[in-house]
């Protein structure tokens, strides 16, 4: 298995629910390490650029509006198979379809407000990490 890095975002709904720590604990208990972290308030440009691949989708405007509705916590997670491991911890995009015990099953309200983001491939992880972090902001351990 390869050591990978992935980008995680604790979305505004989960920050508002005060469950940042509970979510990070799940990453740590699964063997993923936080190697970079910041709390930021996205603006339309930053959120829209992040989700550029969804620009033509009908939910794009709502997605940007939700992602800019409050602060988010952006993190780089590192560990064995980190990209798939994080996706497993997150659960399905729609919390109604997310497996029991996953972050989205436990903390998400709806497909719009679904608690977390996680990179879905190695190429996405590379782009997304660079979108939020300079190389010297990532502290490998
Ligand atoms: P992911 O976050 O599980 O990777 P994506 O397909 O990349 O899912 O979609 C990005 C985000 O866009 C989702 O997390 C969700 O908040 C939102 N989204 C995706 N599909 C829909 C939809 O059909 N309706 C409303 N929002 C959606």
CSV table of C-alpha atoms and ligand atoms in Angstrom, one decimal:
chain,number,residue,atom,x,y,z
A,1,UNK,CA,0.0,0.0,0.0
A,2,UNK,CA,1.2,3.5,-0.8
A,3,UNK,CA,1.3,6.5,1.5
A,4,UNK,CA,-0.9,9.1,0.0
A,5,UNK,CA,-2.2,12.6,0.8
A,6,UNK,CA,-5.7,13.7,0.3
A,7,UNK,CA,-7.6,17.0,0.8
A,8,UNK,CA,-10.4,17.1,3.4
A,9,UNK,CA,-12.9,19.9,4.0
A,10,UNK,CA,-15.1,20.0,7.1
A,11,UNK,CA,-18.0,21.9,5.4
A,12,UNK,CA,-20.0,24.8,7.0
A,13,UNK,CA,-22.8,22.6,8.3
A,14,UNK,CA,-20.4,20.5,10.3
A,15,UNK,CA,-18.4,23.5,11.6
A,16,UNK,CA,-21.7,25.1,12.7
A,17,UNK,CA,-22.7,21.8,14.5
A,18,UNK,CA,-19.4,22.0,16.5
A,19,UNK,CA,-18.3,18.5,15.4
A,20,UNK,CA,-14.8,19.4,13.9
A,21,UNK,CA,-13.1,17.5,16.6
A,22,UNK,CA,-15.3,14.4,16.3
A,23,UNK,CA,-14.6,14.3,12.6
A,24,UNK,CA,-10.9,14.8,13.0
A,25,UNK,CA,-10.9,12.0,15.6
A,26,UNK,CA,-12.3,9.6,13.1
A,27,UNK,CA,-9.5,10.4,10.7
A,28,UNK,CA,-6.9,9.9,13.4
A,29,UNK,CA,-8.5,6.7,14.7
A,30,UNK,CA,-8.3,5.3,11.1
A,31,UNK,CA,-4.6,6.0,11.0
A,32,UNK,CA,-4.7,9.2,8.9
A,33,UNK,CA,-2.5,12.0,10.1
A,34,UNK,CA,-3.3,15.7,9.8
A,35,UNK,CA,-0.3,17.3,8.1
A,36,UNK,CA,-1.8,20.7,7.3
A,37,UNK,CA,-4.9,22.5,8.5
A,38,UNK,CA,-6.6,25.9,8.3
A,39,UNK,CA,-10.0,27.4,9.0
A,40,UNK,CA,-11.1,29.8,6.3
A,41,UNK,CA,-14.2,31.5,5.0
A,42,UNK,CA,-14.5,30.8,1.3
A,43,UNK,CA,-15.7,33.5,-1.1
A,44,UNK,CA,-17.7,32.8,-4.4
A,45,UNK,CA,-14.5,32.8,-6.5
A,46,UNK,CA,-12.6,30.4,-4.3
A,47,UNK,CA,-15.5,28.0,-3.8
A,48,UNK,CA,-16.5,28.2,-7.5
A,49,UNK,CA,-13.0,27.5,-8.6
A,50,UNK,CA,-12.7,24.6,-6.3
A,51,UNK,CA,-15.9,23.0,-7.7
A,52,UNK,CA,-15.2,24.1,-11.3
A,53,UNK,CA,-15.9,20.6,-12.6
A,54,UNK,CA,-19.5,21.1,-11.5
A,55,UNK,CA,-20.0,24.5,-13.1
A,56,UNK,CA,-22.7,23.3,-15.6
A,57,UNK,CA,-24.6,21.2,-13.0
A,58,UNK,CA,-28.0,22.5,-11.8
A,59,UNK,CA,-26.9,22.4,-8.2
A,60,UNK,CA,-23.7,24.5,-8.7
A,61,UNK,CA,-25.1,27.8,-7.5
A,62,UNK,CA,-26.5,26.3,-4.4
A,63,UNK,CA,-23.3,24.4,-3.8
A,64,UNK,CA,-21.2,27.7,-3.9
A,65,UNK,CA,-23.8,29.4,-1.8
A,66,UNK,CA,-23.6,26.7,0.8
A,67,UNK,CA,-19.8,26.5,0.8
A,68,UNK,CA,-19.6,30.2,1.4
A,69,UNK,CA,-22.3,30.3,4.1
A,70,UNK,CA,-19.8,29.9,7.0
A,71,UNK,CA,-16.2,28.9,7.8
A,72,UNK,CA,-14.7,25.6,6.7
A,73,UNK,CA,-11.7,23.6,8.0
A,74,UNK,CA,-9.4,22.5,5.2
A,75,UNK,CA,-6.9,19.8,5.9
A,76,UNK,CA,-4.4,17.6,4.3
A,77,UNK,CA,-4.5,14.0,5.5
A,78,UNK,CA,-1.7,11.6,5.0
A,79,UNK,CA,-1.6,7.8,5.4
A,80,UNK,CA,-1.8,4.4,3.7
A,81,UNK,CA,-4.3,4.7,0.9
A,82,UNK,CA,-5.4,8.0,2.3
A,83,UNK,CA,-7.7,8.9,-0.6
A,84,UNK,CA,-9.9,5.8,-0.5
A,85,UNK,CA,-9.6,5.6,3.3
A,86,UNK,CA,-11.1,9.1,3.7
A,87,UNK,CA,-13.8,8.4,1.2
A,88,UNK,CA,-14.7,5.2,3.2
A,89,UNK,CA,-14.9,7.2,6.4
A,90,UNK,CA,-17.0,9.9,4.7
A,91,UNK,CA,-19.7,7.7,3.2
A,92,UNK,CA,-21.9,8.3,0.1
A,93,UNK,CA,-22.5,11.9,-1.2
A,94,UNK,CA,-26.2,11.6,-0.2
A,95,UNK,CA,-26.3,11.0,3.5
A,96,UNK,CA,-29.5,9.0,3.1
A,97,UNK,CA,-27.4,6.4,1.1
A,98,UNK,CA,-24.4,6.6,3.4
A,99,UNK,CA,-23.4,3.5,5.3
A,100,UNK,CA,-24.1,3.4,9.0
A,101,UNK,CA,-21.2,4.7,11.1
A,102,UNK,CA,-19.8,7.0,8.3
A,103,UNK,CA,-19.3,10.7,8.9
A,104,UNK,CA,-22.1,11.7,6.5
A,105,UNK,CA,-24.5,9.1,8.0
A,106,UNK,CA,-23.8,10.5,11.5
A,107,UNK,CA,-23.4,14.3,10.9
A,108,UNK,CA,-24.9,15.3,7.5
A,109,UNK,CA,-28.4,16.6,6.9
A,110,UNK,CA,-28.8,16.4,3.1
A,111,UNK,CA,-27.0,16.0,-0.2
A,112,UNK,CA,-26.4,19.8,-0.1
A,113,UNK,CA,-25.2,20.0,3.5
A,114,UNK,CA,-23.2,16.8,3.7
A,115,UNK,CA,-20.6,17.6,6.3
A,116,UNK,CA,-17.3,16.8,4.5
A,117,UNK,CA,-15.4,16.9,1.2
A,118,UNK,CA,-12.7,14.4,0.3
A,119,UNK,CA,-10.6,14.1,-2.9
A,120,UNK,CA,-11.9,11.3,-5.1
A,121,UNK,CA,-8.6,10.4,-7.0
A,122,UNK,CA,-4.9,11.0,-6.9
A,123,UNK,CA,-5.2,13.7,-9.6
A,124,UNK,CA,-7.9,15.5,-7.7
A,125,UNK,CA,-6.0,15.3,-4.4
A,126,UNK,CA,-2.9,16.8,-6.1
A,127,UNK,CA,-5.0,19.7,-7.6
A,128,UNK,CA,-7.1,20.3,-4.4
A,129,UNK,CA,-4.1,20.3,-2.0
A,130,UNK,CA,-2.3,22.8,-4.2
A,131,UNK,CA,-5.5,24.9,-4.4
A,132,UNK,CA,-5.4,25.5,-0.6
A,133,UNK,CA,-1.9,24.9,0.6
A,134,UNK,CA,1.6,26.1,-0.4
A,135,UNK,CA,4.3,23.4,-0.1
A,136,UNK,CA,5.8,24.9,3.0
A,137,UNK,CA,2.4,24.8,4.8
A,138,UNK,CA,2.4,21.0,4.7
A,139,UNK,CA,4.2,19.4,7.6
A,140,UNK,CA,4.9,15.7,6.9
A,141,UNK,CA,5.7,13.7,10.0
B,1,LIG,P1,-18.5,14.2,-3.3
B,1,LIG,O1,-18.5,15.4,-2.4
B,1,LIG,O2,-19.1,13.0,-2.6
B,1,LIG,O3,-17.2,13.9,-4.0
B,1,LIG,P2,-19.4,15.3,-5.8
B,1,LIG,O4,-20.2,14.5,-6.9
B,1,LIG,O5,-18.0,15.6,-6.1
B,1,LIG,O6,-19.6,14.5,-4.4
B,1,LIG,O7,-20.3,16.6,-5.6
B,1,LIG,C1,-19.7,17.7,-4.9
B,1,LIG,C2,-20.8,18.2,-3.9
B,1,LIG,O8,-21.8,18.7,-4.7
B,1,LIG,C3,-21.4,17.1,-3.0
B,1,LIG,O9,-20.7,16.9,-1.9
B,1,LIG,C4,-22.7,17.7,-2.7
B,1,LIG,O10,-22.6,18.6,-1.6
B,1,LIG,C5,-23.1,18.5,-4.0
B,1,LIG,N1,-23.9,17.7,-4.8
B,1,LIG,C6,-23.6,16.7,-5.6
B,1,LIG,N2,-24.7,16.2,-6.3
B,1,LIG,C7,-25.7,16.9,-5.9
B,1,LIG,C8,-27.1,16.9,-6.3
B,1,LIG,O11,-27.6,16.1,-7.1
B,1,LIG,N3,-27.8,17.9,-5.7
B,1,LIG,C9,-27.3,18.8,-4.8
B,1,LIG,N4,-26.0,18.8,-4.4
B,1,LIG,C10,-25.2,17.9,-5.0
